[in-house]
Amino acid sequence: MTENKKDYSKYFDFSDAKILSEDEHGKKIRIRGRDIHIMSEPNSRQEKQRGKQDVKVLYEQTVPSELKTLGIGKHYIVYTFGCQMNEHDSETIKGFLEEMGYQPTEDRMQADIILLNTCAIRENAEDKVFGELGHLKTLKLQKPGLILGVCGCMSQEENVVNRIMQKHSFVDMIFGTHNIHRLPYLVQEALFSKEMVIEVWSKEGDIVENLPKKREGMRAWVNIMYGCDKFCTYCIVPFTRGKERSRRPEDVISEMRELARQGFKEVTLLGQNVNAYGKDFTDITYSFANLMDDLRLIDIPRIRFMTSHPRDFDDHLIEVLAKGGNLVEHIHLPVQSGSTQILKKMSRKYSREHYLELARKIKQFIPNAVLTTDIIVGFPGETEEEFEDTLSLVREVGYESAYTFIYSPREGTPAAVMEDNVPLEVKKARLQRLNEAINLNSRKSNEQVVGSIVEVLVEGESKNNAHVLAGRTRSNKLVHFEGSADLVGTFVQVEITDPMTWYIKGKIITESVIV
């Protein structure tokens, strides 16, 4: 038995639409009484075409002076769905809104603008967004002046934008991942035109530096590149995020130095495939390993990165990471499947043997390395034997944690037209067995650190007990221990006392605080 596929055809029926005007600024249409200004809209065919045009780097003033007072006395909420890249995009969105005068709030009744920054990687993420829109419709009826927007990866999908135009006409603005820097103008247009405003670029455009960011806490995200050229058959990201574009090394280094001056304790470098950083440069030879070697000299206590692709994880990078220092020993290395046959169907472009050799090499040169991963179960055609290959690989590598998923087809990907012939109940059973294997690894690893003293960056109070603090080790293990709230944002030494499955307990060592 296979799952029912969604019928997207109903979202493409615009027979009742009336074109009001059309010029170089886009077109205005009316659907069921709602005026819509389409400045540009997603085009799946264009998104699949990789252009040869040069990517420029722009250093421009992003919020014009006349828009810096637009939000004074008003409030905003940004809801984020999805990955760290989305979290970082939300920091930029919040930075723009605050430069425009808006202030944050958690009260929906107080909010003047609410934006949903969306994820397209899995179907359940999309369902959550449309469920949230259903709740916000009532609020929109109560507050007609509320600006309600949808942005992020879902907005890059043609069928999603059509669905919103057809079924969710109360939405005021839609923009994608390539034109976040246009946010002030889009807000202005939505406010004063009273129309639904749609501006989604199918082509990536240029890299815009100096974007404002609203960062909170002691940890920061830093994009080092955008897009992906790997085209795994199950993944929509190459279409929603575009081709690979690397930021210039001097811009990344400058931002990292500024974060060091501001006192950030941990920075995570972001990219859909960070290992491909620099491969698009035509004027210099400068790789991800070169970047990490340079960042190693900056006074930030911990530097992480995600996510990486096994195919591009080279010996030079292993050599640099082995130098340690502020380059932590936690490496997230998505495998997706332990079967060479399934990996081939996924177009991952490496084999089981290649991955295991890479994991062996990493552990040889970085003896304290901790590997985590992503795994999909129930990919089209996956046999029981191929799933057992995944289980055996999990045991052999010894992952300490993993993001595990049941395969679900994404419209527009090559895998979506494959026969999804693994029954849902089989997928669920395999996921449970996989998680049990990973939990066993995690428990064993946690038992091995009992009695040791580890450095913990204190992130905050435990959700269940205000007297208990939570933080993470260099290897990204979650640690709970008793302590006072004034330790949040500091490094402390903790002796591990109790191993659990998903975290470890410990006790703080007196006078171990490192600011």
mmCIF file of C-alpha atoms in Angstrom, residues 128-356:
data_model
loop_
_atom_site.group_PDB
_atom_site.id
_atom_site.type_symbol
_atom_site.label_atom_id
_atom_site.label_comp_id
_atom_site.label_asym_id
_atom_site.label_seq_id
_atom_site.Cartn_x
_atom_site.Cartn_y
_atom_site.Cartn_z
ATOM 1 C CA LYS A 128 2.350 22.787 9.566
ATOM 2 C CA VAL A 129 2.594 26.096 7.732
ATOM 3 C CA PHE A 130 -0.804 25.781 6.089
ATOM 4 C CA GLY A 131 -2.248 24.736 9.447
ATOM 5 C CA GLU A 132 -0.777 27.873 10.990
ATOM 6 C CA LEU A 133 -2.249 29.984 8.198
ATOM 7 C CA GLY A 134 -5.641 28.529 9.061
ATOM 8 C CA HIS A 135 -5.274 29.777 12.647
ATOM 9 C CA LEU A 136 -4.066 33.191 11.502
ATOM 10 C CA LYS A 137 -7.069 33.681 9.230
ATOM 11 C CA THR A 138 -9.246 34.288 12.306
ATOM 12 C CA LEU A 139 -6.738 36.836 13.624
ATOM 13 C CA LYS A 140 -6.677 38.570 10.243
ATOM 14 C CA LEU A 141 -10.478 38.937 10.374
ATOM 15 C CA GLN A 142 -10.164 40.501 13.832
ATOM 16 C CA LYS A 143 -7.283 42.759 12.744
ATOM 17 C CA PRO A 144 -7.703 43.668 9.039
ATOM 18 C CA GLY A 145 -4.668 45.977 9.222
ATOM 19 C CA LEU A 146 -2.362 43.100 10.175
ATOM 20 C CA ILE A 147 0.289 42.358 7.519
ATOM 21 C CA LEU A 148 0.572 38.595 7.124
ATOM 22 C CA GLY A 149 3.429 37.176 5.044
ATOM 23 C CA VAL A 150 4.869 33.861 3.894
ATOM 24 C CA CYS A 151 8.558 33.611 2.975
ATOM 25 C CA GLY A 152 11.375 31.090 2.831
ATOM 26 C CA CYS A 153 11.741 27.855 0.880
ATOM 27 C CA MET A 154 8.048 27.047 0.462
ATOM 28 C CA SER A 155 7.580 30.387 -1.281
ATOM 29 C CA GLN A 156 10.006 29.253 -3.989
ATOM 30 C CA GLU A 157 7.598 26.462 -4.973
ATOM 31 C CA GLU A 158 5.214 27.317 -7.777
ATOM 32 C CA ASN A 159 2.398 25.129 -6.459
ATOM 33 C CA VAL A 160 2.619 26.704 -2.989
ATOM 34 C CA VAL A 161 2.277 30.256 -4.300
ATOM 35 C CA ASN A 162 -0.649 29.192 -6.493
ATOM 36 C CA ARG A 163 -2.288 27.484 -3.514
ATOM 37 C CA ILE A 164 -1.985 30.624 -1.391
ATOM 38 C CA MET A 165 -3.462 32.782 -4.164
ATOM 39 C CA GLN A 166 -6.369 30.364 -4.590
ATOM 40 C CA LYS A 167 -7.102 29.283 -1.007
ATOM 41 C CA HIS A 168 -5.477 31.796 1.350
ATOM 42 C CA SER A 169 -6.216 35.183 -0.175
ATOM 43 C CA PHE A 170 -5.944 36.868 3.262
ATOM 44 C CA VAL A 171 -2.131 36.612 3.006
ATOM 45 C CA ASP A 172 -0.598 40.026 2.216
ATOM 46 C CA MET A 173 2.902 39.232 0.991
ATOM 47 C CA ILE A 174 4.963 36.344 -0.371
ATOM 48 C CA PHE A 175 8.710 36.459 -0.968
ATOM 49 C CA GLY A 176 11.394 33.818 -1.391
ATOM 50 C CA THR A 177 14.937 32.972 -0.341
ATOM 51 C CA HIS A 178 16.774 35.043 -2.984
ATOM 52 C CA ASN A 179 15.291 38.469 -2.275
ATOM 53 C CA ILE A 180 15.192 38.862 1.522
ATOM 54 C CA HIS A 181 17.157 42.099 1.039
ATOM 55 C CA ARG A 182 14.049 43.509 -0.667
ATOM 56 C CA LEU A 183 11.931 43.137 2.498
ATOM 57 C CA PRO A 184 11.597 46.873 3.370
ATOM 58 C CA TYR A 185 10.189 47.642 -0.078
ATOM 59 C CA LEU A 186 7.818 44.682 0.016
ATOM 60 C CA VAL A 187 6.457 45.706 3.414
ATOM 61 C CA GLN A 188 5.935 49.226 2.105
ATOM 62 C CA GLU A 189 4.115 47.916 -0.969
ATOM 63 C CA ALA A 190 1.865 45.621 1.098
ATOM 64 C CA LEU A 191 1.046 48.409 3.560
ATOM 65 C CA PHE A 192 0.104 51.100 1.101
ATOM 66 C CA SER A 193 -1.286 49.160 -1.856
ATOM 67 C CA LYS A 194 -3.605 46.935 0.223
ATOM 68 C CA GLU A 195 -2.922 44.214 -2.359
ATOM 69 C CA MET A 196 -1.337 40.809 -1.949
ATOM 70 C CA VAL A 197 2.270 41.386 -2.990
ATOM 71 C CA ILE A 198 4.247 38.526 -4.565
ATOM 72 C CA GLU A 199 7.937 38.796 -5.357
ATOM 73 C CA VAL A 200 9.753 35.485 -5.685
ATOM 74 C CA TRP A 201 12.903 35.297 -7.779
ATOM 75 C CA SER A 202 13.468 32.044 -9.645
ATOM 76 C CA LYS A 203 17.071 33.042 -10.321
ATOM 77 C CA GLU A 204 19.429 33.533 -7.413
ATOM 78 C CA GLY A 205 20.602 37.060 -8.055
ATOM 79 C CA ASP A 206 23.670 38.475 -6.341
ATOM 80 C CA ILE A 207 25.213 38.059 -2.902
ATOM 81 C CA VAL A 208 24.242 41.049 -0.773
ATOM 82 C CA GLU A 209 26.560 41.811 2.145
ATOM 83 C CA ASN A 210 25.997 44.019 5.191
ATOM 84 C CA LEU A 211 22.469 42.754 5.809
ATOM 85 C CA PRO A 212 21.201 43.653 9.298
ATOM 86 C CA LYS A 213 20.862 40.779 11.769
ATOM 87 C CA LYS A 214 19.052 40.387 15.083
ATOM 88 C CA ARG A 215 21.228 37.902 16.987
ATOM 89 C CA GLU A 216 20.419 36.767 20.515
ATOM 90 C CA GLY A 217 22.336 34.751 23.075
ATOM 91 C CA MET A 218 25.965 33.697 22.965
ATOM 92 C CA ARG A 219 25.809 31.621 19.778
ATOM 93 C CA ALA A 220 25.700 32.920 16.219
ATOM 94 C CA TRP A 221 25.073 31.556 12.725
ATOM 95 C CA VAL A 222 27.173 32.716 9.779
ATOM 96 C CA ASN A 223 26.358 31.871 6.163
ATOM 97 C CA ILE A 224 29.502 31.139 4.190
ATOM 98 C CA MET A 225 27.684 30.088 1.003
ATOM 99 C CA TYR A 226 24.253 29.689 -0.522
ATOM 100 C CA GLY A 227 22.607 27.055 -2.698
ATOM 101 C CA CYS A 228 23.458 23.499 -3.659
ATOM 102 C CA ASP A 229 24.605 21.786 -6.865
ATOM 103 C CA LYS A 230 24.315 18.165 -5.706
ATOM 104 C CA PHE A 231 20.748 17.423 -6.921
ATOM 105 C CA CYS A 232 20.010 14.451 -4.676
ATOM 106 C CA THR A 233 16.885 12.921 -6.159
ATOM 107 C CA TYR A 234 14.750 13.384 -3.021
ATOM 108 C CA CYS A 235 15.721 16.996 -2.315
ATOM 109 C CA ILE A 236 13.992 20.246 -3.316
ATOM 110 C CA VAL A 237 16.770 22.495 -1.927
ATOM 111 C CA PRO A 238 18.731 22.974 -5.204
ATOM 112 C CA PHE A 239 15.558 24.521 -6.626
ATOM 113 C CA THR A 240 14.476 26.584 -3.595
ATOM 114 C CA ARG A 241 17.995 27.809 -2.732
ATOM 115 C CA GLY A 242 19.578 27.889 -6.193
ATOM 116 C CA LYS A 243 23.090 27.200 -7.403
ATOM 117 C CA GLU A 244 26.132 27.294 -5.150
ATOM 118 C CA ARG A 245 27.455 30.788 -4.449
ATOM 119 C CA SER A 246 30.298 31.344 -1.969
ATOM 120 C CA ARG A 247 30.786 34.529 0.002
ATOM 121 C CA ARG A 248 34.191 36.107 -0.390
ATOM 122 C CA PRO A 249 36.688 34.946 2.278
ATOM 123 C CA GLU A 250 37.416 38.494 3.400
ATOM 124 C CA ASP A 251 33.705 39.099 4.059
ATOM 125 C CA VAL A 252 33.321 35.919 6.115
ATOM 126 C CA ILE A 253 36.506 36.636 8.083
ATOM 127 C CA SER A 254 35.419 40.228 8.715
ATOM 128 C CA GLU A 255 32.049 39.091 10.056
ATOM 129 C CA MET A 256 33.709 36.488 12.291
ATOM 130 C CA ARG A 257 36.111 39.077 13.709
ATOM 131 C CA GLU A 258 33.182 41.340 14.491
ATOM 132 C CA LEU A 259 31.405 38.494 16.288
ATOM 133 C CA ALA A 260 34.580 37.899 18.301
ATOM 134 C CA ARG A 261 34.628 41.580 19.281
ATOM 135 C CA GLN A 262 31.004 41.301 20.341
ATOM 136 C CA GLY A 263 31.866 38.391 22.631
ATOM 137 C CA PHE A 264 30.080 35.487 20.938
ATOM 138 C CA LYS A 265 31.203 32.177 22.392
ATOM 139 C CA GLU A 266 30.230 29.853 19.532
ATOM 140 C CA VAL A 267 29.677 30.294 15.810
ATOM 141 C CA THR A 268 28.203 27.764 13.393
ATOM 142 C CA LEU A 269 29.160 28.177 9.735
ATOM 143 C CA LEU A 270 26.231 27.431 7.460
ATOM 144 C CA GLY A 271 25.819 26.174 3.931
ATOM 145 C CA GLN A 272 23.720 23.562 2.187
ATOM 146 C CA ASN A 273 27.100 21.918 1.505
ATOM 147 C CA VAL A 274 29.893 23.794 3.282
ATOM 148 C CA ASN A 275 32.539 21.480 1.809
ATOM 149 C CA ALA A 276 31.845 22.958 -1.617
ATOM 150 C CA TYR A 277 32.806 26.426 -0.375
ATOM 151 C CA GLY A 278 35.119 28.232 -2.770
ATOM 152 C CA LYS A 279 34.682 25.847 -5.696
ATOM 153 C CA ASP A 280 32.833 28.563 -7.605
ATOM 154 C CA PHE A 281 35.656 31.096 -7.267
ATOM 155 C CA THR A 282 37.327 31.807 -10.604
ATOM 156 C CA ASP A 283 39.982 34.297 -9.480
ATOM 157 C CA ILE A 284 41.436 32.530 -6.421
ATOM 158 C CA THR A 285 42.104 28.996 -5.200
ATOM 159 C CA TYR A 286 40.579 28.950 -1.744
ATOM 160 C CA SER A 287 38.698 26.011 -0.229
ATOM 161 C CA PHE A 288 36.643 25.321 2.879
ATOM 162 C CA ALA A 289 39.784 23.900 4.487
ATOM 163 C CA ASN A 290 41.601 27.196 3.782
ATOM 164 C CA LEU A 291 38.738 29.125 5.365
ATOM 165 C CA MET A 292 38.698 26.932 8.481
ATOM 166 C CA ASP A 293 42.471 27.310 8.808
ATOM 167 C CA ASP A 294 42.108 31.104 8.733
ATOM 168 C CA LEU A 295 39.139 31.153 11.135
ATOM 169 C CA ARG A 296 41.117 28.997 13.550
ATOM 170 C CA LEU A 297 43.162 32.114 14.362
ATOM 171 C CA ILE A 298 40.141 34.239 15.354
ATOM 172 C CA ASP A 299 39.338 34.576 19.065
ATOM 173 C CA ILE A 300 36.022 32.735 19.105
ATOM 174 C CA PRO A 301 36.098 29.788 21.547
ATOM 175 C CA ARG A 302 34.116 27.352 19.392
ATOM 176 C CA ILE A 303 33.543 27.105 15.642
ATOM 177 C CA ARG A 304 31.193 24.497 14.144
ATOM 178 C CA PHE A 305 29.862 23.913 10.647
ATOM 179 C CA MET A 306 26.958 22.227 8.922
ATOM 180 C CA THR A 307 26.062 20.641 6.822
ATOM 181 C CA SER A 308 28.719 18.729 4.919
ATOM 182 C CA HIS A 309 28.588 16.305 1.999
ATOM 183 C CA PRO A 310 30.773 13.167 2.166
ATOM 184 C CA ARG A 311 31.731 13.497 -1.495
ATOM 185 C CA ASP A 312 33.499 16.828 -0.874
ATOM 186 C CA PHE A 313 35.061 16.041 2.525
ATOM 187 C CA ASP A 314 38.730 15.988 1.538
ATOM 188 C CA ASP A 315 42.013 15.141 3.271
ATOM 189 C CA HIS A 316 43.022 18.803 3.562
ATOM 190 C CA LEU A 317 39.905 19.547 5.616
ATOM 191 C CA ILE A 318 40.598 16.581 7.904
ATOM 192 C CA GLU A 319 44.170 17.848 8.344
ATOM 193 C CA VAL A 320 42.937 21.327 9.349
ATOM 194 C CA LEU A 321 40.240 20.045 11.706
ATOM 195 C CA ALA A 322 42.811 17.833 13.399
ATOM 196 C CA LYS A 323 44.590 20.995 14.584
ATOM 197 C CA GLY A 324 41.743 21.406 17.105
ATOM 198 C CA GLY A 325 41.802 24.614 19.101
ATOM 199 C CA ASN A 326 38.514 26.407 18.496
ATOM 200 C CA LEU A 327 37.582 23.972 15.711
ATOM 201 C CA VAL A 328 35.401 21.521 17.592
ATOM 202 C CA GLU A 329 35.577 17.769 17.088
ATOM 203 C CA HIS A 330 31.858 17.336 16.360
ATOM 204 C CA ILE A 331 31.265 16.615 12.663
ATOM 205 C CA HIS A 332 27.793 16.302 11.161
ATOM 206 C CA LEU A 333 28.209 14.029 8.134
ATOM 207 C CA PRO A 334 24.877 13.058 6.516
ATOM 208 C CA VAL A 335 24.895 9.537 5.069
ATOM 209 C CA GLN A 336 21.151 9.181 4.205
ATOM 210 C CA SER A 337 21.468 5.396 3.637
ATOM 211 C CA GLY A 338 23.917 2.587 4.313
ATOM 212 C CA SER A 339 23.125 0.838 1.036
ATOM 213 C CA THR A 340 25.212 1.586 -2.047
ATOM 214 C CA GLN A 341 22.210 0.729 -4.235
ATOM 215 C CA ILE A 342 19.936 3.202 -2.463
ATOM 216 C CA LEU A 343 22.675 5.846 -2.405
ATOM 217 C CA LYS A 344 22.883 5.477 -6.178
ATOM 218 C CA LYS A 345 19.114 5.957 -6.504
ATOM 219 C CA MET A 346 19.434 9.013 -4.286
ATOM 220 C CA SER A 347 22.239 10.336 -6.548
ATOM 221 C CA ARG A 348 24.485 10.865 -3.528
ATOM 222 C CA LYS A 349 27.524 10.054 -5.720
ATOM 223 C CA TYR A 350 29.422 8.019 -3.134
ATOM 224 C CA SER A 351 29.236 4.401 -2.025
ATOM 225 C CA ARG A 352 28.870 2.761 1.375
ATOM 226 C CA GLU A 353 32.562 1.816 1.185
ATOM 227 C CA HIS A 354 33.632 5.391 0.407
ATOM 228 C CA TYR A 355 31.651 6.724 3.376
ATOM 229 C CA LEU A 356 33.045 4.136 5.790
#
